[in-house]
Amino acid sequence: MTPLPKEGIAWPELKEQLQEAGKADVDWRGGRVPMFIHYAGDDVLDVAKQAYLMYFSENGLGLRAFGSLQRFESEVVEMGLGLLHGGELATGAMTTGGTESIFLAVKAARDQAVQRKPSMGKPQIVMAESAHPAFSKAAHFMGMESVRTPLRADFTADPDAIAAAITPDTVMVVGSVPAFPHGVVDPIPELGQLALEREVWLHVDACVGGYFAPFARQLGVQMPDWDFLVPGVVSISADLHKYGYTAKGASTLFFRDAASFAGMGWYFDKWPRGQYFTNTLVGTRAGGAIAAAWAVMRFLGEDGYRRITRRVLLTRARLQAGVARLGFGTFGDPRLSILSYGSAERDIAAIGAGMTRRGWTVGYVSNPDGLHHMLNLTHEPVVDAYLDDLAAAVAEAPSGGGERVVARY
Ligand SMILES: Cc1ncc(COP(=O)(O)O)c(C=O)c1O
């Protein structure tokens, strides 16, 4: 039990305590953690921190009071829509993260469907097994049903399986760009066609790829259209605090038109304090996160994002080639920033334990079992060290498939 100190403690001592507390954390700067961090250089981090501190006390709930934040948010949304081919009618808003963007897309789709068909049963989301847990979390919180369909052999969503799972109560189908477990991009054009035929809302979860895939494509990475260019796509989630490289607490949710956007917000006035409206699930929002997103996007510009994307893509290619030399196969054909790999002849749990002993935080995927990486610039200098340790961990692991891994997020 930690009691509130009887008397306050001076900042120098607290600072020391904070520094001490972090010493046992993973060395993320040393590229030792395969997710949670999206680092794009100290210059970018500095811009994000300075901008955040300048608007540290301001509150995104009070856009009436803070015209600055209102302007930053609408410009962030416009910059994002420009990347994702949002037409004249497209719109959106910032949220505090991917999960919140997904919740609000689900809510908007549900509200629209229920309004159109008040007699419908329990509203349902249909998605591939690889879709992020946030969709099932949203369904659970909102009293909806979540249905997950098997993946194709290349680990992408199977439009036929999704088509077969759609019922009159389906309000949303989901495609991921990319899906987190294997980093592969779902067939959005096929899902778009299906959504139009069956009159359901297609949400594209580009929390990972929203601010990465556009630049990867500019650099020549081949992938089909996946954003608002695809008919049938109604909403897109894209996280700024991942490959937008800004402070945590920043995502964007975009809609094809104002009618679909209308379901994102929530209005209330049946209390003594007047009209209350938010586009977000949360009320108070860190002004710093909004200001930092605006500043980092403008600091990097298209050119800056492209330069970082090129380096992340090269890092993935080096890692992918290295694990192949050690006899592992990549799961599917990941073309962006995530890679998972494994081998049916190898004891993945023992290899992961060997990597853990060598100071790497290990991400796993299961069924089939493998190791998982979401890459950023902290990994660029340590690919060779990682591969050397992987070779050593393979050499000391027992041969054969071994125990099933327990994949934790
Ligand atoms: C594809 C995808 N969607 C959604 C999310 C959820 O984002 P957040 O953790 O910001 O809520 C993640 C997080 O990694 C993700 O990879």
GROMACS .gro file of C-alpha atoms and ligand atoms in nm:
model
  425
    1MET     CA    1   0.000   0.000   0.000
    2THR     CA    2   0.136   0.340  -0.094
    3PRO     CA    3  -0.016   0.611   0.126
    4LEU     CA    4  -0.037   0.967   0.002
    5PRO     CA    5   0.273   1.129   0.157
    6LYS     CA    6   0.192   1.336   0.465
    7GLU     CA    7   0.391   1.619   0.316
    8GLY     CA    8   0.480   1.688  -0.044
    9ILE     CA    9   0.809   1.574  -0.193
   10ALA     CA   10   1.028   1.818  -0.384
   11TRP     CA   11   1.060   1.775  -0.762
   12PRO     CA   12   1.435   1.689  -0.770
   13GLU     CA   13   1.372   1.390  -0.547
   14LEU     CA   14   1.062   1.287  -0.741
   15LYS     CA   15   1.251   1.316  -1.066
   16GLU     CA   16   1.514   1.080  -0.931
   17GLN     CA   17   1.243   0.836  -0.821
   18LEU     CA   18   1.083   0.848  -1.165
   19GLN     CA   19   1.417   0.782  -1.332
   20GLU     CA   20   1.490   0.497  -1.095
   21ALA     CA   21   1.148   0.339  -1.156
   22GLY     CA   22   1.207   0.325  -1.532
   23LYS     CA   23   1.541   0.149  -1.504
   24ALA     CA   24   1.381  -0.196  -1.501
   25ASP     CA   25   1.167  -0.121  -1.809
   26VAL     CA   26   1.255  -0.262  -2.147
   27ASP     CA   27   1.522  -0.067  -2.336
   28TRP     CA   28   1.289   0.057  -2.609
   29ARG     CA   29   1.548   0.301  -2.744
   30GLY     CA   30   1.772   0.000  -2.798
   31GLY     CA   31   1.507  -0.162  -3.020
   32ARG     CA   32   1.435  -0.433  -2.766
   33VAL     CA   33   1.056  -0.413  -2.779
   34PRO     CA   34   0.863  -0.533  -3.087
   35MET     CA   35   0.560  -0.303  -3.045
   36PHE     CA   36   0.419  -0.023  -2.825
   37ILE     CA   37   0.670   0.237  -2.954
   38HIS     CA   38   0.684   0.429  -3.282
   39TYR     CA   39   1.007   0.622  -3.288
   40ALA     CA   40   1.107   0.835  -3.584
   41GLY     CA   41   1.411   1.017  -3.450
   42ASP     CA   42   1.489   1.253  -3.163
   43ASP     CA   43   1.404   1.557  -3.376
   44VAL     CA   44   1.047   1.431  -3.427
   45LEU     CA   45   1.016   1.335  -3.062
   46ASP     CA   46   1.133   1.680  -2.961
   47VAL     CA   47   0.874   1.855  -3.179
   48ALA     CA   48   0.600   1.631  -3.035
   49LYS     CA   49   0.712   1.698  -2.677
   50GLN     CA   50   0.749   2.074  -2.719
   51ALA     CA   51   0.411   2.109  -2.890
   52TYR     CA   52   0.249   1.886  -2.629
   53LEU     CA   53   0.388   2.096  -2.343
   54MET     CA   54   0.275   2.421  -2.505
   55TYR     CA   55  -0.085   2.295  -2.495
   56PHE     CA   56  -0.046   2.077  -2.185
   57SER     CA   57  -0.329   2.242  -1.989
   58GLU     CA   58  -0.570   2.310  -2.273
   59ASN     CA   59  -0.865   2.076  -2.307
   60GLY     CA   60  -0.997   1.930  -2.632
   61LEU     CA   61  -1.341   1.912  -2.474
   62GLY     CA   62  -1.354   2.291  -2.479
   63LEU     CA   63  -1.315   2.374  -2.845
   64ARG     CA   64  -1.541   2.675  -2.785
   65ALA     CA   65  -1.274   2.812  -2.551
   66PHE     CA   66  -0.968   2.687  -2.739
   67GLY     CA   67  -1.000   2.795  -3.101
   68SER     CA   68  -0.638   2.691  -3.144
   69LEU     CA   69  -0.720   2.325  -3.074
   70GLN     CA   70  -1.026   2.341  -3.297
   71ARG     CA   71  -0.810   2.468  -3.579
   72PHE     CA   72  -0.537   2.208  -3.518
   73GLU     CA   73  -0.790   1.926  -3.511
   74SER     CA   74  -0.966   2.028  -3.829
   75GLU     CA   75  -0.633   2.073  -4.008
   76VAL     CA   76  -0.514   1.731  -3.887
   77VAL     CA   77  -0.835   1.580  -4.024
   78GLU     CA   78  -0.792   1.762  -4.356
   79MET     CA   79  -0.430   1.645  -4.387
   80GLY     CA   80  -0.538   1.286  -4.313
   81LEU     CA   81  -0.827   1.297  -4.559
   82GLY     CA   82  -0.590   1.428  -4.824
   83LEU     CA   83  -0.379   1.114  -4.784
   84LEU     CA   84  -0.677   0.878  -4.789
   85HIS     CA   85  -0.856   1.024  -5.094
   86GLY     CA   86  -1.149   1.155  -4.896
   87GLY     CA   87  -1.358   1.336  -5.154
   88GLU     CA   88  -1.533   1.669  -5.109
   89LEU     CA   89  -1.792   1.518  -4.878
   90ALA     CA   90  -1.555   1.322  -4.653
   91THR     CA   91  -1.507   1.435  -4.297
   92GLY     CA   92  -1.396   1.308  -3.956
   93ALA     CA   93  -1.252   1.389  -3.618
   94MET     CA   94  -0.962   1.310  -3.387
   95THR     CA   95  -0.994   1.058  -3.107
   96THR     CA   96  -0.758   0.948  -2.833
   97GLY     CA   97  -0.654   0.618  -2.992
   98GLY     CA   98  -0.729   0.328  -3.219
   99THR     CA   99  -0.967   0.161  -2.981
  100GLU     CA  100  -1.173   0.476  -2.945
  101SER     CA  101  -1.182   0.528  -3.324
  102ILE     CA  102  -1.304   0.171  -3.368
  103PHE     CA  103  -1.568   0.205  -3.093
  104LEU     CA  104  -1.708   0.516  -3.257
  105ALA     CA  105  -1.713   0.368  -3.607
  106VAL     CA  106  -1.903   0.069  -3.467
  107LYS     CA  107  -2.145   0.300  -3.287
  108ALA     CA  108  -2.206   0.506  -3.601
  109ALA     CA  109  -2.271   0.194  -3.810
  110ARG     CA  110  -2.502   0.049  -3.547
  111ASP     CA  111  -2.701   0.368  -3.505
  112GLN     CA  112  -2.748   0.405  -3.879
  113ALA     CA  113  -2.860   0.043  -3.920
  114VAL     CA  114  -3.100   0.056  -3.625
  115GLN     CA  115  -3.246   0.381  -3.754
  116ARG     CA  116  -3.304   0.227  -4.096
  117LYS     CA  117  -3.441  -0.100  -3.959
  118PRO     CA  118  -3.579  -0.051  -3.605
  119SER     CA  119  -3.708  -0.410  -3.594
  120MET     CA  120  -3.364  -0.568  -3.637
  121GLY     CA  121  -3.224  -0.825  -3.391
  122LYS     CA  122  -2.894  -0.802  -3.200
  123PRO     CA  123  -2.664  -0.596  -3.424
  124GLN     CA  124  -2.363  -0.786  -3.544
  125ILE     CA  125  -2.009  -0.716  -3.672
  126VAL     CA  126  -1.855  -0.966  -3.914
  127MET     CA  127  -1.477  -0.971  -3.949
  128ALA     CA  128  -1.180  -1.197  -4.003
  129GLU     CA  129  -1.010  -1.365  -3.707
  130SER     CA  130  -0.717  -1.127  -3.747
  131ALA     CA  131  -0.919  -0.809  -3.682
  132HIS     CA  132  -0.814  -0.618  -3.373
  133PRO     CA  133  -0.978  -0.712  -3.039
  134ALA     CA  134  -1.115  -0.355  -3.020
  135PHE     CA  135  -1.402  -0.461  -3.250
  136SER     CA  136  -1.506  -0.743  -3.018
  137LYS     CA  137  -1.455  -0.514  -2.719
  138ALA     CA  138  -1.682  -0.254  -2.880
  139ALA     CA  139  -1.941  -0.520  -2.962
  140HIS     CA  140  -1.933  -0.647  -2.605
  141PHE     CA  141  -1.963  -0.299  -2.453
  142MET     CA  142  -2.249  -0.208  -2.685
  143GLY     CA  143  -2.448  -0.528  -2.652
  144MET     CA  144  -2.367  -0.641  -3.005
  145GLU     CA  145  -2.245  -0.971  -3.143
  146SER     CA  146  -1.900  -1.018  -3.295
  147VAL     CA  147  -1.851  -1.291  -3.553
  148ARG     CA  148  -1.500  -1.388  -3.665
  149THR     CA  149  -1.431  -1.583  -3.983
  150PRO     CA  150  -1.129  -1.801  -4.075
  151LEU     CA  151  -0.839  -1.653  -4.270
  152ARG     CA  152  -0.730  -1.757  -4.618
  153ALA     CA  153  -0.406  -1.952  -4.660
  154ASP     CA  154  -0.222  -1.620  -4.710
  155PHE     CA  155  -0.354  -1.496  -4.372
  156THR     CA  156  -0.581  -1.232  -4.529
  157ALA     CA  157  -0.954  -1.196  -4.462
  158ASP     CA  158  -1.166  -1.431  -4.674
  159PRO     CA  159  -1.448  -1.235  -4.846
  160ASP     CA  160  -1.638  -1.559  -4.913
  161ALA     CA  161  -1.632  -1.656  -4.545
  162ILE     CA  162  -1.740  -1.305  -4.450
  163ALA     CA  163  -2.019  -1.314  -4.711
  164ALA     CA  164  -2.141  -1.644  -4.570
  165ALA     CA  165  -2.146  -1.505  -4.216
  166ILE     CA  166  -2.351  -1.192  -4.299
  167THR     CA  167  -2.708  -1.205  -4.169
  168PRO     CA  168  -2.993  -0.950  -4.172
  169ASP     CA  169  -2.855  -0.829  -3.835
  170THR     CA  170  -2.505  -0.753  -3.967
  171VAL     CA  171  -2.436  -0.382  -3.940
  172MET     CA  172  -2.064  -0.376  -4.019
  173VAL     CA  173  -1.794  -0.573  -4.198
  174VAL     CA  174  -1.427  -0.499  -4.132
  175GLY     CA  175  -1.108  -0.507  -4.334
  176SER     CA  176  -0.762  -0.430  -4.192
  177VAL     CA  177  -0.475  -0.240  -4.353
  178PRO     CA  178  -0.281  -0.422  -4.229
  179ALA     CA  179  -0.412  -0.667  -3.969
  180PHE     CA  180  -0.191  -0.664  -3.663
  181PRO     CA  181  -0.108  -1.036  -3.625
  182HIS     CA  182   0.059  -1.098  -3.964
  183GLY     CA  183   0.088  -0.750  -4.110
  184VAL     CA  184  -0.098  -0.847  -4.428
  185VAL     CA  185  -0.349  -0.624  -4.603
  186ASP     CA  186  -0.705  -0.753  -4.642
  187PRO     CA  187  -0.871  -0.748  -4.988
  188ILE     CA  188  -1.053  -0.417  -4.945
  189PRO     CA  189  -1.186  -0.391  -5.307
  190GLU     CA  190  -1.360  -0.730  -5.271
  191LEU     CA  191  -1.492  -0.640  -4.926
  192GLY     CA  192  -1.615  -0.307  -5.066
  193GLN     CA  193  -1.810  -0.483  -5.339
  194LEU     CA  194  -1.955  -0.724  -5.086
  195ALA     CA  195  -2.054  -0.439  -4.856
  196LEU     CA  196  -2.236  -0.262  -5.140
  197GLU     CA  197  -2.414  -0.579  -5.253
  198ARG     CA  198  -2.527  -0.668  -4.903
  199GLU     CA  199  -2.588  -0.309  -4.794
  200VAL     CA  200  -2.362  -0.319  -4.488
  201TRP     CA  201  -2.110  -0.064  -4.362
  202LEU     CA  202  -1.744  -0.142  -4.445
  203HIS     CA  203  -1.495  -0.009  -4.193
  204VAL     CA  204  -1.127  -0.017  -4.286
  205ASP     CA  205  -0.907  -0.047  -3.981
  206ALA     CA  206  -0.592   0.137  -4.088
  207CYS     CA  207  -0.484   0.212  -3.732
  208VAL     CA  208  -0.143   0.074  -3.829
  209GLY     CA  209  -0.135   0.153  -4.201
  210GLY     CA  210  -0.322   0.482  -4.226
  211TYR     CA  211  -0.013   0.699  -4.207
  212PHE     CA  212   0.225   0.437  -4.347
  213ALA     CA  213   0.063   0.268  -4.648
  214PRO     CA  214   0.016   0.592  -4.848
  215PHE     CA  215   0.390   0.659  -4.833
  216ALA     CA  216   0.481   0.294  -4.892
  217ARG     CA  217   0.275   0.308  -5.211
  218GLN     CA  218   0.449   0.628  -5.316
  219LEU     CA  219   0.775   0.435  -5.272
  220GLY     CA  220   0.655   0.162  -5.508
  221VAL     CA  221   0.506  -0.097  -5.270
  222GLN     CA  222   0.236  -0.276  -5.468
  223MET     CA  223  -0.103  -0.305  -5.303
  224PRO     CA  224  -0.461  -0.263  -5.426
  225ASP     CA  225  -0.659   0.049  -5.342
  226TRP     CA  226  -0.787   0.035  -4.987
  227ASP     CA  227  -0.903   0.383  -4.884
  228PHE     CA  228  -1.198   0.603  -4.990
  229LEU     CA  229  -1.109   0.528  -5.355
  230VAL     CA  230  -1.278   0.191  -5.296
  231PRO     CA  231  -1.657   0.211  -5.331
  232GLY     CA  232  -1.824   0.069  -5.022
  233VAL     CA  233  -1.567   0.194  -4.771
  234VAL     CA  234  -1.768   0.408  -4.528
  235SER     CA  235  -1.519   0.474  -4.248
  236ILE     CA  236  -1.145   0.446  -4.182
  237SER     CA  237  -0.954   0.451  -3.854
  238ALA     CA  238  -0.592   0.572  -3.872
  239ASP     CA  239  -0.372   0.619  -3.567
  240LEU     CA  240  -0.149   0.921  -3.540
  241HIS     CA  241   0.024   0.784  -3.233
  242LYS     CA  242   0.154   0.490  -3.434
  243TYR     CA  243   0.303   0.573  -3.776
  244GLY     CA  244   0.199   0.939  -3.751
  245TYR     CA  245   0.486   0.943  -3.494
  246THR     CA  246   0.314   1.185  -3.262
  247ALA     CA  247   0.240   1.176  -2.890
  248LYS     CA  248   0.023   0.896  -2.758
  249GLY     CA  249  -0.345   0.981  -2.730
  250ALA     CA  250  -0.404   1.065  -3.097
  251SER     CA  251  -0.596   0.885  -3.370
  252THR     CA  252  -0.824   0.988  -3.654
  253LEU     CA  253  -1.160   0.852  -3.761
  254PHE     CA  254  -1.279   0.941  -4.111
  255PHE     CA  255  -1.616   0.903  -4.281
  256ARG     CA  256  -1.712   0.908  -4.647
  257ASP     CA  257  -1.982   1.170  -4.589
  258ALA     CA  258  -2.160   1.381  -4.330
  259ALA     CA  259  -2.449   1.137  -4.298
  260SER     CA  260  -2.223   0.855  -4.179
  261PHE     CA  261  -2.020   1.097  -3.962
  262ALA     CA  262  -2.339   1.205  -3.787
  263GLY     CA  263  -2.342   0.881  -3.588
  264MET     CA  264  -1.998   0.943  -3.437
  265GLY     CA  265  -2.103   1.216  -3.195
  266TRP     CA  266  -2.343   1.224  -2.905
  267TYR     CA  267  -2.567   1.505  -2.787
  268PHE     CA  268  -2.738   1.549  -2.450
  269ASP     CA  269  -2.924   1.835  -2.286
  270LYS     CA  270  -3.143   1.680  -2.019
  271TRP     CA  271  -2.955   1.811  -1.719
  272PRO     CA  272  -2.915   2.157  -1.565
  273ARG     CA  273  -2.581   2.242  -1.724
  274GLY     CA  274  -2.701   2.276  -2.081
  275GLN     CA  275  -2.608   2.130  -2.414
  276TYR     CA  276  -2.333   1.869  -2.408
  277PHE     CA  277  -2.188   1.737  -2.731
  278THR     CA  278  -1.875   1.537  -2.808
  279ASN     CA  279  -1.754   1.356  -3.117
  280THR     CA  280  -1.557   1.132  -2.886
  281LEU     CA  281  -1.630   0.868  -2.625
  282VAL     CA  282  -1.415   1.058  -2.375
  283GLY     CA  283  -1.499   1.405  -2.250
  284THR     CA  284  -1.178   1.580  -2.152
  285ARG     CA  285  -0.903   1.537  -2.410
  286ALA     CA  286  -0.537   1.632  -2.378
  287GLY     CA  287  -0.485   1.951  -2.576
  288GLY     CA  288  -0.121   1.849  -2.598
  289ALA     CA  289  -0.201   1.538  -2.801
  290ILE     CA  290  -0.394   1.746  -3.056
  291ALA     CA  291  -0.125   2.014  -3.081
  292ALA     CA  292   0.153   1.757  -3.106
  293ALA     CA  293  -0.022   1.572  -3.389
  294TRP     CA  294  -0.062   1.895  -3.583
  295ALA     CA  295   0.299   1.996  -3.524
  296VAL     CA  296   0.454   1.658  -3.612
  297MET     CA  297   0.253   1.626  -3.934
  298ARG     CA  298   0.368   1.968  -4.043
  299PHE     CA  299   0.725   1.908  -3.925
  300LEU     CA  300   0.759   1.591  -4.130
  301GLY     CA  301   0.545   1.667  -4.432
  302GLU     CA  302   0.505   1.408  -4.707
  303ASP     CA  303   0.876   1.406  -4.768
  304GLY     CA  304   0.962   1.335  -4.405
  305TYR     CA  305   0.707   1.053  -4.378
  306ARG     CA  306   0.836   0.903  -4.701
  307ARG     CA  307   1.196   0.909  -4.577
  308ILE     CA  308   1.104   0.732  -4.252
  309THR     CA  309   0.877   0.485  -4.431
  310ARG     CA  310   1.161   0.390  -4.668
  311ARG     CA  311   1.388   0.311  -4.373
  312VAL     CA  312   1.121   0.106  -4.193
  313LEU     CA  313   1.050  -0.089  -4.512
  314LEU     CA  314   1.422  -0.162  -4.554
  315THR     CA  315   1.445  -0.273  -4.192
  316ARG     CA  316   1.155  -0.513  -4.246
  317ALA     CA  317   1.319  -0.650  -4.561
  318ARG     CA  318   1.650  -0.705  -4.380
  319LEU     CA  319   1.477  -0.880  -4.091
  320GLN     CA  320   1.267  -1.088  -4.328
  321ALA     CA  321   1.573  -1.198  -4.529
  322GLY     CA  322   1.764  -1.272  -4.207
  323VAL     CA  323   1.498  -1.496  -4.054
  324ALA     CA  324   1.464  -1.674  -4.390
  325ARG     CA  325   1.839  -1.751  -4.381
  326LEU     CA  326   1.779  -1.909  -4.039
  327GLY     CA  327   1.512  -2.136  -4.188
  328PHE     CA  328   1.196  -1.951  -4.084
  329GLY     CA  329   0.907  -1.873  -4.315
  330THR     CA  330   0.723  -1.542  -4.318
  331PHE     CA  331   0.349  -1.574  -4.257
  332GLY     CA  332   0.174  -1.440  -4.567
  333ASP     CA  333   0.313  -1.157  -4.776
  334PRO     CA  334   0.347  -0.857  -4.545
  335ARG     CA  335   0.443  -0.546  -4.742
  336LEU     CA  336   0.431  -0.279  -4.475
  337SER     CA  337   0.582  -0.256  -4.125
  338ILE     CA  338   0.473  -0.576  -3.951
  339LEU     CA  339   0.626  -0.918  -3.992
  340SER     CA  340   0.561  -1.251  -3.828
  341TYR     CA  341   0.752  -1.566  -3.894
  342GLY     CA  342   0.776  -1.924  -3.774
  343SER     CA  343   0.853  -2.282  -3.862
  344ALA     CA  344   0.654  -2.597  -3.794
  345GLU     CA  345   0.983  -2.779  -3.728
  346ARG     CA  346   1.097  -2.539  -3.460
  347ASP     CA  347   1.010  -2.501  -3.093
  348ILE     CA  348   0.889  -2.140  -3.108
  349ALA     CA  349   0.822  -2.118  -2.734
  350ALA     CA  350   1.181  -2.229  -2.656
  351ILE     CA  351   1.325  -1.989  -2.914
  352GLY     CA  352   1.117  -1.705  -2.771
  353ALA     CA  353   1.241  -1.794  -2.423
  354GLY     CA  354   1.598  -1.784  -2.552
  355MET     CA  355   1.537  -1.437  -2.697
  356THR     CA  356   1.378  -1.323  -2.371
  357ARG     CA  357   1.686  -1.439  -2.180
  358ARG     CA  358   1.894  -1.229  -2.417
  359GLY     CA  359   1.696  -0.917  -2.327
  360TRP     CA  360   1.445  -0.897  -2.613
  361THR     CA  361   1.077  -0.851  -2.535
  362VAL     CA  362   0.915  -1.112  -2.757
  363GLY     CA  363   0.585  -1.083  -2.941
  364TYR     CA  364   0.419  -1.407  -3.043
  365VAL     CA  365   0.145  -1.511  -3.282
  366SER     CA  366  -0.041  -1.836  -3.248
  367ASN     CA  367  -0.196  -2.092  -3.482
  368PRO     CA  368   0.046  -2.124  -3.648
  369ASP     CA  369   0.295  -2.026  -3.382
  370GLY     CA  370   0.552  -1.763  -3.459
  371LEU     CA  371   0.730  -1.446  -3.357
  372HIS     CA  372   0.589  -1.101  -3.430
  373HIS     CA  373   0.744  -0.761  -3.498
  374MET     CA  374   0.596  -0.418  -3.561
  375LEU     CA  375   0.895  -0.218  -3.679
  376ASN     CA  376   1.016   0.137  -3.630
  377LEU     CA  377   1.347   0.318  -3.647
  378THR     CA  378   1.467   0.183  -3.310
  379HIS     CA  379   1.499  -0.154  -3.484
  380GLU     CA  380   1.709  -0.028  -3.775
  381PRO     CA  381   2.048  -0.044  -3.596
  382VAL     CA  382   1.983  -0.373  -3.414
  383VAL     CA  383   1.868  -0.608  -3.692
  384ASP     CA  384   2.205  -0.786  -3.704
  385ALA     CA  385   2.230  -0.816  -3.324
  386TYR     CA  386   1.874  -0.953  -3.318
  387LEU     CA  387   1.955  -1.209  -3.588
  388ASP     CA  388   2.275  -1.319  -3.410
  389ASP     CA  389   2.079  -1.376  -3.090
  390LEU     CA  390   1.805  -1.553  -3.287
  391ALA     CA  391   2.063  -1.789  -3.438
  392ALA     CA  392   2.194  -1.865  -3.088
  393ALA     CA  393   1.841  -1.915  -2.951
  394VAL     CA  394   1.762  -2.153  -3.240
  395ALA     CA  395   2.082  -2.349  -3.180
  396GLU     CA  396   2.005  -2.409  -2.813
  397ALA     CA  397   1.631  -2.481  -2.858
  398PRO     CA  398   1.522  -2.846  -2.875
  399SER     CA  399   1.437  -2.957  -3.228
  400GLY     CA  400   1.074  -3.029  -3.315
  401GLY     CA  401   0.751  -2.835  -3.278
  402GLY     CA  402   0.747  -2.806  -2.897
  403GLU     CA  403   0.473  -2.664  -2.673
  404ARG     CA  404   0.214  -2.424  -2.815
  405VAL     CA  405   0.303  -2.063  -2.743
  406VAL     CA  406   0.088  -1.846  -2.523
  407ALA     CA  407   0.067  -1.527  -2.726
  408ARG     CA  408   0.019  -1.221  -2.507
  409TYR     CA  409  -0.043  -0.876  -2.652
  410LIG     C1  410  -0.479  -0.292  -3.647
  410LIG     C2  411  -0.501  -0.225  -3.514
  410LIG     N1  412  -0.620  -0.169  -3.487
  410LIG     C3  413  -0.645  -0.108  -3.370
  410LIG     C4  414  -0.548  -0.099  -3.272
  410LIG     C5  415  -0.582  -0.035  -3.139
  410LIG     O1  416  -0.510   0.081  -3.119
  410LIG     P1  417  -0.492   0.145  -2.972
  410LIG     O2  418  -0.399   0.053  -2.898
  410LIG     O3  419  -0.434   0.280  -3.003
  410LIG     O4  420  -0.624   0.156  -2.908
  410LIG     C6  421  -0.422  -0.156  -3.297
  410LIG     C7  422  -0.316  -0.149  -3.197
  410LIG     O5  423  -0.207  -0.200  -3.215
  410LIG     C8  424  -0.398  -0.220  -3.421
  410LIG     O6  425  -0.281  -0.279  -3.446
   0.00000   0.00000   0.00000
